[in-house]
Coordinates of C-alpha atoms in Angstrom, one line a residue:
Chain A
X1 CA -12.4 -18.4 36.1
X2 CA -16.2 -18.3 35.8
X3 CA -17.7 -17.2 32.5
X4 CA -21.1 -15.6 31.7
X5 CA -22.3 -15.6 28.1
X6 CA -25.3 -13.9 26.9
X7 CA -26.7 -13.9 23.3
X8 CA -29.5 -15.2 21.1
X9 CA -30.7 -18.8 21.0
X10 CA -32.5 -19.4 17.8
X11 CA -33.8 -21.9 15.2
X12 CA -32.2 -21.3 11.8
X13 CA -32.9 -22.1 8.2
X14 CA -29.7 -21.9 6.1
X15 CA -29.5 -22.0 2.4
X16 CA -26.2 -22.5 0.6
X17 CA -25.7 -23.0 -3.2
X18 CA -25.6 -26.7 -2.6
X19 CA -27.9 -27.4 0.4
X20 CA -30.8 -26.2 2.5
X21 CA -31.5 -27.1 6.1
X22 CA -34.3 -26.0 8.4
X23 CA -34.8 -26.0 12.2
X24 CA -31.2 -25.9 12.9
X25 CA -29.9 -24.9 16.4
X26 CA -28.5 -21.4 16.0
X27 CA -28.1 -18.0 17.6
X28 CA -25.0 -16.2 18.8
X29 CA -25.4 -17.4 22.3
X30 CA -25.7 -21.1 21.2
X31 CA -22.6 -21.0 19.1
X32 CA -20.6 -19.0 21.7
X33 CA -21.6 -21.1 24.7
X34 CA -20.9 -24.5 23.0
X35 CA -17.5 -23.2 21.7
X36 CA -16.6 -21.9 25.2
X37 CA -17.7 -25.1 26.8
X38 CA -14.6 -26.9 25.4
X39 CA -12.5 -24.8 27.7
X40 CA -14.6 -24.0 30.8
X41 CA -18.1 -24.5 32.3
X42 CA -20.4 -21.8 31.0
X43 CA -23.3 -19.8 32.5
X44 CA -25.7 -19.0 29.6
X45 CA -28.2 -16.2 29.6
X46 CA -30.9 -16.1 26.9
X47 CA -34.4 -17.0 26.1
X48 CA -36.3 -19.7 24.1
X49 CA -39.9 -20.4 23.4
X50 CA -42.0 -23.4 24.2
X51 CA -41.2 -24.9 20.8
X52 CA -37.5 -25.2 21.5
X53 CA -36.6 -28.8 21.1
X54 CA -35.7 -30.7 24.3
X55 CA -32.7 -32.3 22.5
X56 CA -31.0 -28.9 22.2
X57 CA -31.5 -28.4 25.9
X58 CA -30.0 -31.8 26.5
X59 CA -27.1 -30.9 24.2
X60 CA -26.3 -27.8 26.2
X61 CA -26.5 -29.6 29.5
X62 CA -24.2 -32.4 28.2
X63 CA -21.7 -29.7 27.3
X64 CA -21.3 -28.3 30.9
X65 CA -23.5 -25.3 30.0
X66 CA -25.6 -24.1 33.0
X67 CA -29.1 -23.2 31.9
X68 CA -30.4 -21.4 35.0
X69 CA -30.1 -18.2 33.0
X70 CA -31.9 -19.6 29.9
X71 CA -35.5 -18.5 30.2
X72 CA -38.1 -20.8 28.7
X73 CA -41.4 -19.0 28.0
X74 CA -44.7 -19.6 26.1
X75 CA -44.4 -18.7 22.4
X76 CA -42.1 -19.3 19.5
X77 CA -38.3 -19.3 19.7
X78 CA -36.5 -16.7 17.6
X79 CA -36.1 -17.8 13.9
X80 CA -33.6 -16.7 11.3
X81 CA -33.3 -17.6 7.6
X82 CA -30.1 -16.8 5.8
X83 CA -28.9 -17.5 2.3
X84 CA -25.4 -17.5 1.0
X85 CA -24.2 -16.6 -2.5
X86 CA -22.2 -19.0 -4.6
X87 CA -18.8 -18.5 -3.0
X88 CA -20.2 -18.3 0.6
X89 CA -18.7 -14.9 1.1
X90 CA -21.9 -12.9 0.9
X91 CA -24.9 -13.6 3.1
X92 CA -28.4 -12.4 2.8
X93 CA -30.9 -12.5 5.7
X94 CA -34.1 -13.7 4.1
X95 CA -36.3 -13.7 7.2
X96 CA -36.1 -12.9 10.8
X97 CA -38.8 -13.4 13.5
X98 CA -37.7 -12.3 16.9
X99 CA -40.7 -14.0 18.6
X100 CA -40.0 -14.4 22.3
X101 CA -36.8 -12.4 21.9
X102 CA -38.8 -9.3 20.9
X103 CA -39.6 -7.9 24.3
X104 CA -36.8 -9.8 26.1
X105 CA -34.6 -8.1 28.7
X106 CA -31.9 -10.4 30.1
X107 CA -32.3 -11.1 33.8
X108 CA -29.1 -12.4 35.4
X109 CA -29.6 -15.1 38.1
X110 CA -28.1 -14.2 41.5
X111 CA -25.5 -17.0 41.1
X112 CA -24.2 -15.5 37.8
X113 CA -23.6 -12.0 39.1
X114 CA -19.9 -12.2 39.9
X115 CA -18.4 -13.6 36.7
X116 CA -14.7 -13.2 35.9
X117 CA -15.1 -13.4 32.2
X118 CA -18.1 -12.0 30.3
X119 CA -18.9 -12.5 26.7
X120 CA -21.7 -10.3 25.3
X121 CA -22.3 -12.2 22.1
X122 CA -24.1 -10.5 19.3
X123 CA -27.4 -9.0 20.4
X124 CA -28.6 -5.3 20.6
X125 CA -26.1 -3.1 22.5
X126 CA -28.8 -1.9 24.9
X127 CA -29.3 -5.5 26.0
X128 CA -25.6 -6.0 26.3
X129 CA -25.4 -2.9 28.6
X130 CA -28.4 -4.2 30.6
X131 CA -26.4 -7.3 31.3
X132 CA -23.4 -5.4 32.5
X133 CA -25.7 -3.3 34.8
X134 CA -26.7 -6.4 36.7
X135 CA -23.3 -7.8 37.5
X136 CA -20.2 -6.9 39.4
X137 CA -17.3 -5.6 37.2
X138 CA -15.7 -8.8 35.8
X139 CA -12.0 -9.1 35.1
X140 CA -12.5 -9.0 31.3
X141 CA -15.5 -8.1 29.2
X142 CA -15.7 -9.1 25.5
X143 CA -18.4 -7.8 23.2
X144 CA -19.3 -8.9 19.7
X145 CA -21.4 -6.7 17.5
X146 CA -22.7 -6.5 13.9
X147 CA -23.4 -4.0 11.1
X148 CA -27.1 -3.8 12.1
X149 CA -26.3 -2.2 15.5
X150 CA -23.6 0.1 13.9
X151 CA -26.4 1.4 11.6
X152 CA -29.4 1.6 13.9
X153 CA -28.0 1.7 17.5
X154 CA -24.9 3.8 17.2
X155 CA -25.5 5.7 20.5
X156 CA -26.0 2.5 22.5
X157 CA -23.0 1.0 20.9
X158 CA -20.8 4.0 21.8
X159 CA -21.9 3.7 25.4
X160 CA -21.2 0.0 25.4
X161 CA -17.7 0.5 24.0
X162 CA -16.8 2.6 27.0
X163 CA -17.4 -0.4 29.2
X164 CA -15.7 -3.3 27.4
X165 CA -12.1 -4.6 27.4
X166 CA -12.3 -6.1 23.9
X167 CA -14.6 -5.6 20.9
X168 CA -14.8 -8.3 18.3
X169 CA -16.1 -7.4 14.8
X170 CA -15.4 -8.2 11.2
X171 CA -13.5 -6.2 8.6
X172 CA -16.5 -4.7 6.9
X173 CA -18.0 -3.8 10.3
X174 CA -14.8 -2.1 11.4
X175 CA -14.7 -0.1 8.2
X176 CA -18.4 0.8 8.6
X177 CA -17.9 1.9 12.3
X178 CA -14.8 4.0 11.6
X179 CA -15.2 5.1 7.9
X180 CA -11.5 4.1 7.5
X181 CA -10.4 1.9 4.6
X182 CA -7.2 0.8 6.3
X183 CA -7.9 -1.9 8.9
X184 CA -4.9 -0.7 10.8
X185 CA -6.3 2.7 11.2
X186 CA -9.8 1.3 11.9
X187 CA -8.5 -0.9 14.7
X188 CA -6.7 2.1 16.4
X189 CA -9.7 4.3 15.9
X190 CA -12.0 1.7 17.7
X191 CA -9.5 1.5 20.6
X192 CA -9.9 5.3 20.9
X193 CA -13.7 4.7 21.3
X194 CA -13.1 2.7 24.5
X195 CA -12.0 -0.9 24.3
X196 CA -8.3 -1.4 25.0
X197 CA -8.3 -4.4 22.7
X198 CA -9.9 -4.9 19.3
X199 CA -10.2 -8.1 17.3
X200 CA -10.9 -7.6 13.6
X201 CA -11.9 -10.8 11.9
X202 CA -11.1 -11.1 8.2
X203 CA -12.6 -14.4 7.1
X204 CA -10.2 -16.3 4.8
X205 CA -7.5 -13.7 5.7
X206 CA -7.5 -14.4 9.5
X207 CA -7.7 -12.0 12.3
X208 CA -6.0 -8.8 13.6
X209 CA -5.7 -8.2 17.3
X210 CA -4.9 -4.7 18.5
X211 CA -3.8 -4.3 22.2
X212 CA -2.2 -1.5 24.2
X213 CA 1.0 -1.0 22.2
X214 CA 0.7 -4.5 20.9
X215 CA -0.4 -6.1 17.6
X216 CA -1.0 -9.7 16.5
X217 CA -1.9 -11.0 13.1
X218 CA -3.2 -14.5 12.9
X219 CA -3.8 -16.3 9.6
X220 CA -6.8 -18.4 8.8
X221 CA -6.7 -22.2 8.9
X222 CA -6.2 -23.3 5.2
X223 CA -9.6 -24.8 4.5
X224 CA -10.4 -25.8 1.0
X225 CA -14.1 -26.5 1.6
X226 CA -16.5 -24.6 3.7
X227 CA -20.0 -25.9 4.1
X228 CA -21.7 -23.3 6.3
X229 CA -20.1 -20.1 7.6
X230 CA -23.1 -19.4 9.9
X231 CA -21.9 -18.9 13.5
X232 CA -18.2 -18.8 12.7
X233 CA -17.9 -15.4 14.4
X234 CA -19.9 -16.5 17.4
X235 CA -17.8 -19.6 17.7
X236 CA -14.6 -17.6 17.5
X237 CA -15.9 -15.3 20.3
X238 CA -17.0 -18.2 22.4
X239 CA -13.7 -20.1 22.2
X240 CA -11.8 -16.9 22.7
X241 CA -13.7 -16.2 25.9
X242 CA -13.7 -19.8 27.0
X243 CA -9.9 -20.1 26.7
X244 CA -9.5 -17.0 28.9
X245 CA -11.8 -18.5 31.5
X246 CA -9.7 -21.6 31.5
X247 CA -6.6 -19.7 32.7
X248 CA -5.9 -19.6 36.4
X249 CA -3.8 -16.4 36.6
X250 CA -5.5 -13.2 37.6
X251 CA -4.1 -10.7 35.1
X252 CA -4.7 -11.5 31.5
X253 CA -1.7 -10.6 29.3
X254 CA -1.5 -9.8 25.5
X255 CA 0.1 -13.3 25.1
X256 CA -3.1 -14.8 26.6
X257 CA -5.2 -12.8 24.1
X258 CA -3.0 -14.0 21.2
X259 CA -3.6 -17.6 22.2
X260 CA -7.3 -16.9 22.6
X261 CA -7.4 -15.6 19.0
X262 CA -5.7 -18.9 17.9
X263 CA -8.2 -21.1 19.8
X264 CA -11.1 -18.9 18.5
X265 CA -9.7 -19.5 14.9
X266 CA -9.4 -23.2 15.5
X267 CA -13.0 -23.6 16.7
X268 CA -14.3 -21.4 13.9
X269 CA -12.4 -23.5 11.3
X270 CA -14.1 -26.6 12.6
X271 CA -17.5 -25.0 12.8
X272 CA -17.7 -24.1 9.1
X273 CA -17.1 -27.7 8.1
X274 CA -20.7 -28.6 8.7
X275 CA -24.1 -26.9 9.1
X276 CA -25.3 -25.5 12.4
X277 CA -23.3 -26.8 15.4
X278 CA -23.0 -30.3 13.9
X279 CA -19.2 -30.3 13.7
X280 CA -18.8 -29.2 17.3
X281 CA -20.9 -32.1 18.5
X282 CA -18.3 -34.6 17.5
X283 CA -15.2 -32.5 18.3
X284 CA -13.0 -33.4 21.2
X285 CA -10.1 -31.5 22.7
X286 CA -7.5 -33.6 20.9
X287 CA -8.9 -32.2 17.6
X288 CA -8.5 -28.7 19.0
X289 CA -4.9 -29.4 20.0
X290 CA -4.2 -30.9 16.6
X291 CA -5.2 -27.7 14.8
X292 CA -3.6 -25.4 17.4
X293 CA -0.3 -27.1 16.5
X294 CA -1.0 -26.5 12.8
X295 CA -1.6 -22.8 13.5
X296 CA 1.7 -22.7 15.4
X297 CA 3.6 -24.4 12.4
X298 CA 2.0 -22.1 9.9
X299 CA 2.6 -18.9 12.0
X300 CA 5.9 -19.3 13.7
X301 CA 9.0 -18.8 11.5
X302 CA 11.6 -19.5 14.2
X303 CA 11.9 -22.7 16.1
X304 CA 10.4 -23.0 19.5
Chain B
X1 CA 25.5 -18.5 -2.4
X2 CA 25.8 -16.6 -5.6
X3 CA 22.6 -15.0 -7.0
X4 CA 21.6 -14.0 -10.5
X5 CA 18.7 -11.6 -11.0
X6 CA 17.1 -10.7 -14.3
X7 CA 14.3 -8.2 -14.8
X8 CA 13.4 -4.9 -16.3
X9 CA 15.3 -1.7 -15.5
X10 CA 13.1 1.3 -16.3
X11 CA 12.3 5.0 -15.7
X12 CA 8.9 5.4 -14.2
X13 CA 6.3 8.1 -13.8
X14 CA 4.0 7.4 -10.8
X15 CA 0.8 9.3 -10.0
X16 CA -0.9 8.8 -6.7
X17 CA -3.9 10.8 -5.4
X18 CA -1.5 13.1 -3.6
X19 CA 1.7 13.2 -5.6
X20 CA 3.2 12.8 -9.1
X21 CA 6.8 12.0 -9.8
X22 CA 8.7 11.6 -13.1
X23 CA 11.9 9.9 -14.1
X24 CA 12.0 7.6 -11.2
X25 CA 14.3 4.6 -11.1
X26 CA 12.0 1.6 -11.6
X27 CA 11.6 -1.8 -13.2
X28 CA 11.3 -5.2 -11.6
X29 CA 15.0 -5.9 -11.9
X30 CA 16.0 -2.6 -10.2
X31 CA 13.7 -3.2 -7.2
X32 CA 14.6 -6.9 -6.9
X33 CA 18.4 -6.3 -7.2
X34 CA 18.5 -3.5 -4.6
X35 CA 16.4 -5.4 -2.1
X36 CA 18.5 -8.6 -2.6
X37 CA 21.7 -6.6 -2.2
X38 CA 20.9 -6.1 1.6
X39 CA 21.6 -9.8 2.0
X40 CA 24.1 -10.8 -0.7
X41 CA 26.2 -9.5 -3.6
X42 CA 24.0 -9.6 -6.8
X43 CA 24.7 -10.3 -10.5
X44 CA 22.1 -8.2 -12.4
X45 CA 21.1 -9.0 -16.0
X46 CA 19.1 -6.4 -17.9
X47 CA 19.2 -3.6 -20.4
X48 CA 19.1 0.2 -20.3
X49 CA 19.4 2.9 -23.0
X50 CA 21.9 5.7 -23.4
X51 CA 19.6 8.1 -21.5
X52 CA 19.9 6.0 -18.3
X53 CA 21.2 8.4 -15.6
X54 CA 24.7 7.7 -14.4
X55 CA 23.6 8.2 -10.8
X56 CA 21.5 5.1 -11.0
X57 CA 24.5 3.1 -12.2
X58 CA 26.5 4.5 -9.3
X59 CA 23.7 3.6 -6.9
X60 CA 23.6 0.0 -8.1
X61 CA 27.4 -0.2 -7.9
X62 CA 27.4 1.2 -4.3
X63 CA 24.9 -1.6 -3.4
X64 CA 27.3 -4.5 -4.3
X65 CA 25.3 -5.1 -7.5
X66 CA 27.6 -6.3 -10.3
X67 CA 26.6 -4.7 -13.7
X68 CA 28.6 -6.9 -16.1
X69 CA 25.2 -8.3 -17.2
X70 CA 23.5 -4.9 -17.5
X71 CA 23.7 -4.0 -21.2
X72 CA 23.9 -0.3 -22.1
X73 CA 22.9 0.4 -25.7
X74 CA 22.0 3.4 -27.9
X75 CA 18.3 4.4 -27.5
X76 CA 15.8 5.1 -24.7
X77 CA 15.4 3.2 -21.5
X78 CA 12.1 1.4 -21.0
X79 CA 9.5 3.9 -19.6
X80 CA 6.4 3.1 -17.6
X81 CA 3.6 5.4 -16.3
X82 CA 1.2 4.2 -13.6
X83 CA -1.6 5.9 -11.7
X84 CA -3.2 4.7 -8.5
X85 CA -6.8 5.2 -7.4
X86 CA -7.6 7.0 -4.1
X87 CA -6.9 4.1 -1.7
X88 CA -3.8 2.9 -3.7
X89 CA -5.3 -0.6 -4.1
X90 CA -6.1 -0.2 -7.8
X91 CA -3.4 0.7 -10.3
X92 CA -3.8 1.7 -14.0
X93 CA -0.9 1.5 -16.4
X94 CA -1.2 4.8 -18.3
X95 CA 1.7 4.4 -20.7
X96 CA 4.4 1.9 -21.5
X97 CA 7.3 2.3 -23.9
X98 CA 9.5 -0.8 -24.1
X99 CA 12.2 1.1 -26.1
X100 CA 15.5 -0.8 -25.8
X101 CA 13.7 -3.6 -24.1
X102 CA 11.5 -4.3 -27.1
X103 CA 13.9 -6.6 -28.9
X104 CA 16.0 -7.5 -26.0
X105 CA 17.0 -11.1 -25.3
X106 CA 19.0 -11.5 -22.1
X107 CA 22.6 -12.6 -22.6
X108 CA 24.2 -14.1 -19.6
X109 CA 27.9 -13.3 -19.1
X110 CA 30.2 -16.3 -18.7
X111 CA 30.9 -15.5 -15.1
X112 CA 27.2 -15.6 -14.2
X113 CA 26.4 -19.0 -15.6
X114 CA 26.7 -21.1 -12.4
X115 CA 24.5 -19.2 -10.0
X116 CA 23.1 -21.0 -6.9
X117 CA 20.0 -18.8 -6.5
X118 CA 18.2 -17.4 -9.6
X119 CA 15.4 -14.8 -9.4
X120 CA 13.5 -14.3 -12.7
X121 CA 11.9 -11.0 -11.8
X122 CA 8.8 -10.0 -13.7
X123 CA 9.5 -10.0 -17.5
X124 CA 8.0 -12.1 -20.3
X125 CA 8.1 -15.8 -19.5
X126 CA 9.9 -16.5 -22.9
X127 CA 12.8 -14.3 -21.7
X128 CA 12.8 -15.9 -18.3
X129 CA 13.1 -19.3 -20.0
X130 CA 15.8 -17.9 -22.2
X131 CA 17.8 -17.0 -19.1
X132 CA 17.4 -20.5 -17.7
X133 CA 18.6 -22.0 -21.0
X134 CA 21.9 -20.3 -20.7
X135 CA 22.9 -21.4 -17.2
X136 CA 23.7 -24.5 -15.2
X137 CA 20.8 -25.8 -13.1
X138 CA 20.9 -23.6 -9.9
X139 CA 20.0 -24.9 -6.4
X140 CA 16.8 -22.8 -6.4
X141 CA 14.9 -20.9 -9.1
X142 CA 12.3 -18.3 -8.2
X143 CA 10.0 -16.7 -10.8
X144 CA 7.7 -13.7 -10.5
X145 CA 5.0 -13.1 -13.0
X146 CA 2.0 -10.8 -13.6
X147 CA -1.6 -10.8 -15.0
X148 CA -0.3 -9.7 -18.5
X149 CA 1.7 -12.9 -19.0
X150 CA -1.1 -15.1 -17.7
X151 CA -3.4 -13.5 -20.3
X152 CA -1.1 -13.3 -23.4
X153 CA 1.7 -15.8 -22.8
X154 CA 0.0 -18.7 -21.1
X155 CA 1.9 -21.4 -23.0
X156 CA 5.3 -19.9 -22.3
X157 CA 4.3 -19.5 -18.6
X158 CA 3.2 -23.1 -18.4
X159 CA 6.6 -24.2 -19.8
X160 CA 8.4 -21.9 -17.3
X161 CA 6.4 -23.3 -14.4
X162 CA 7.8 -26.8 -15.1
X163 CA 11.3 -25.4 -14.5
X164 CA 11.0 -23.3 -11.3
X165 CA 11.1 -24.1 -7.6
X166 CA 9.0 -21.2 -6.5
X167 CA 6.4 -19.0 -8.2
X168 CA 5.6 -15.7 -6.7
X169 CA 2.3 -14.0 -7.7
X170 CA -0.4 -11.9 -6.1
X171 CA -3.9 -13.1 -5.1
X172 CA -5.7 -11.8 -8.2
X173 CA -3.1 -13.3 -10.5
X174 CA -3.4 -16.7 -8.6
X175 CA -7.2 -16.6 -9.1
X176 CA -6.7 -15.6 -12.8
X177 CA -4.2 -18.4 -13.4
X178 CA -6.3 -21.1 -11.7
X179 CA -9.9 -19.9 -12.0
X180 CA -10.2 -20.8 -8.3
X181 CA -11.8 -18.3 -5.8
X182 CA -10.2 -20.0 -2.8
X183 CA -6.5 -19.0 -2.5
X184 CA -5.9 -22.3 -0.8
X185 CA -7.2 -24.2 -3.8
X186 CA -5.4 -21.8 -6.1
X187 CA -2.0 -22.4 -4.4
X188 CA -2.3 -26.1 -4.6
X189 CA -3.4 -26.0 -8.2
X190 CA -0.4 -23.9 -9.1
X191 CA 1.9 -26.5 -7.3
X192 CA 0.3 -29.1 -9.6
X193 CA 1.5 -27.0 -12.6
X194 CA 5.1 -27.5 -11.7
X195 CA 6.6 -25.4 -8.9
X196 CA 7.0 -27.2 -5.6
X197 CA 6.5 -23.9 -3.8
X198 CA 4.1 -21.0 -4.4
X199 CA 4.0 -17.7 -2.7
X200 CA 0.7 -15.8 -3.0
X201 CA 1.0 -12.1 -2.0
X202 CA -2.2 -10.6 -0.6
X203 CA -1.1 -6.9 0.0
X204 CA -2.5 -5.7 3.3
X205 CA -3.4 -9.3 4.2
X206 CA 0.1 -10.6 4.0
X207 CA 1.4 -13.7 2.1
X208 CA 0.6 -17.4 1.9
X209 CA 3.5 -19.8 1.2
X210 CA 2.7 -23.3 0.0
X211 CA 5.4 -26.0 0.2
X212 CA 5.5 -29.7 -0.1
X213 CA 3.1 -30.7 2.6
X214 CA 3.8 -27.4 4.3
X215 CA 2.0 -24.1 4.7
X216 CA 2.9 -20.7 6.1
X217 CA 0.8 -17.7 6.5
X218 CA 2.5 -14.4 7.1
X219 CA 0.7 -11.2 8.0
X220 CA 1.5 -7.8 6.6
X221 CA 3.4 -5.2 8.5
X222 CA 0.8 -2.9 10.1
X223 CA 1.4 0.2 8.0
X224 CA -1.0 3.1 8.4
X225 CA 0.3 5.1 5.5
X226 CA 1.5 3.9 2.1
X227 CA 3.0 6.4 -0.2
X228 CA 3.7 4.4 -3.4
X229 CA 3.0 0.7 -3.8
X230 CA 5.1 0.5 -7.0
X231 CA 7.8 -2.2 -6.8
X232 CA 6.5 -3.8 -3.5
X233 CA 6.2 -7.2 -5.2
X234 CA 9.6 -6.9 -6.9
X235 CA 11.2 -5.8 -3.6
X236 CA 9.5 -8.8 -1.8
X237 CA 10.9 -11.2 -4.4
X238 CA 14.4 -9.6 -4.3
X239 CA 14.7 -9.7 -0.5
X240 CA 13.3 -13.3 -0.6
X241 CA 16.0 -14.4 -3.0
X242 CA 18.7 -12.4 -1.4
X243 CA 18.0 -13.9 2.0
X244 CA 18.3 -17.4 0.5
X245 CA 21.5 -16.5 -1.1
X246 CA 22.9 -15.4 2.3
X247 CA 22.5 -18.9 3.7
X248 CA 25.6 -21.1 3.8
X249 CA 23.8 -24.5 3.9
X250 CA 23.3 -26.4 0.7
X251 CA 19.7 -27.7 1.1
X252 CA 17.1 -25.0 1.5
X253 CA 14.3 -26.1 4.0
X254 CA 10.8 -24.8 4.3
X255 CA 11.9 -23.0 7.5
X256 CA 14.4 -21.1 5.2
X257 CA 11.6 -20.2 2.8
X258 CA 9.4 -19.0 5.7
X259 CA 12.1 -16.6 6.9
X260 CA 12.6 -15.5 3.3
X261 CA 8.9 -14.5 3.2
X262 CA 9.3 -12.5 6.3
X263 CA 12.4 -10.7 5.0
X264 CA 10.6 -10.1 1.7
X265 CA 7.7 -8.6 3.7
X266 CA 10.0 -6.4 5.7
X267 CA 11.7 -4.9 2.7
X268 CA 8.4 -4.4 0.9
X269 CA 6.9 -2.7 3.9
X270 CA 9.8 -0.2 3.9
X271 CA 9.7 0.3 0.1
X272 CA 6.1 1.5 0.0
X273 CA 6.9 4.3 2.5
X274 CA 8.3 6.4 -0.3
X275 CA 8.3 6.8 -4.0
X276 CA 10.6 4.7 -6.3
X277 CA 13.5 3.1 -4.3
X278 CA 14.0 6.2 -2.1
X279 CA 13.3 4.4 1.2
X280 CA 15.7 1.6 0.4
X281 CA 18.5 4.2 -0.2
X282 CA 18.6 5.2 3.4
X283 CA 17.8 1.8 4.9
X284 CA 20.5 -0.2 6.8
X285 CA 20.4 -3.7 8.1
X286 CA 19.5 -2.6 11.7
X287 CA 16.2 -1.3 10.3
X288 CA 15.5 -4.7 8.7
X289 CA 16.3 -6.5 11.9
X290 CA 14.0 -4.1 13.8
X291 CA 11.0 -4.9 11.6
X292 CA 11.9 -8.6 11.5
X293 CA 11.5 -8.7 15.3
X294 CA 8.2 -6.9 15.0
X295 CA 7.0 -9.6 12.5
X296 CA 8.1 -12.2 15.1
X297 CA 6.2 -10.6 17.9
X298 CA 3.1 -10.2 15.7
X299 CA 3.2 -13.7 14.4
X300 CA 4.4 -16.0 17.2
X301 CA 1.9 -16.8 19.9
X302 CA 4.2 -18.9 22.0
X303 CA 7.4 -17.7 23.6
X304 CA 10.6 -18.5 22.0

């Protein structure tokens, strides 16, 4: 099935207690598109400036990512600087310059307007809605969001939620959005806001997936060392969407969504092993299958 | 297989933001023995005072719990008062009176000295060691512990760890014992202290099980309402041990331990639905099987 992904494409500076790296490929759309590309060709919609390095363009192209929807305009690419506290669980945004993203409204190329799977990676809900307004109703729409939009764009987010099939967010965002402490209550409350399915990511504790009268709890891959958590959520969302796009049956079942959670978790677990998208550059599908099998062994308690 | 359980038998007062109950049946041994009794007859070793209500004795007897090892002496039964904060995640011990437990050393009846499964429910490590000293080496020894013993009885605990097959503890205790933030590192570090297997309970995030070159991650049952978390860990340990005792094969495999984690999680999920052991009084095995099936559906992502 065809997949459309929209999100930010940025140049990042990332500071961890041990390392600092500048001019890294980043942005929600970059992580999501590259993760999805392991499963399916991707149509990417976004914007970069004239300073965006040609090697990143080449990387996208090599990964079966179509760039007809990636606008390249005069000016500087969006830049983001983040710093992590000692145990990598707390992140501070030190600087953000939207640059060419500031007045951007995504324009969907004609050829992208009948996608079957859509991933609205993390950007302002108004832009996510603007994307949906330009396309035919896909089979399945996934939206990611963040605390910033819950705080400053609640009305747009509420509108968006009426139009998506799955919302992905992390545990603190789910609590912020619903004012519920219990993630079980939070998940159900978000479903009542619109999306039939909700995925709540819990970092080292894995992910909860709420469906229509269905529930799935997926553990996290047992990593001892994390080098850079940046983009883990975007990678999760991209692999989730890409896996769905790789399926050839029309109606997506809850079993399909469960496996999408596992593939999302597998890709995210690889992504955090190195800065930026470095680990994904050297990954091949056999690595993905290896870790998928480990997830099965660590989750199933009856023989299959 | 025969099972020996030792632990405290107490009378509890429990205060939650919504309710307060006094003179409740409590203690690690009580919860563990009753939970185990759903799977296997139990030999219980502990002590109560002359004030211990006969109805609790009758309850134990009705649940196939042998009480030849439960000493009944002049004096008051151990008493504990605990209070929970608003979201039930933080507990404060408001009062503890050891009473007849103060100078207790467990004495194992002759008939109990060749158990196949032993559960050393949460009591001082020196007493847990004293129990092991009186019995033939069982097939499988499980010990539970708590932050108090990590803080004040570290040497005894280290000695105990050399002699057990599985240590059960919660996430904050695992971090306290190992000074590791990562639970993956903590689990492995505890294995290096002696036990080949370690179960780290994470409350609403489920449980991690570390084995020899094996790992299992079990989610928590998706409860929206918890009434009293008291005894959840003891119930988990009891059902875990009881399930192992119900098996008729000699060598316990990691697959057996995985299922034991699930049964432990099932019993604990029921236990927190009411104060004290009230929910377990009305439970039958069909309820356990119902929730076991839900755990399978929420954990497995490939058809079996």
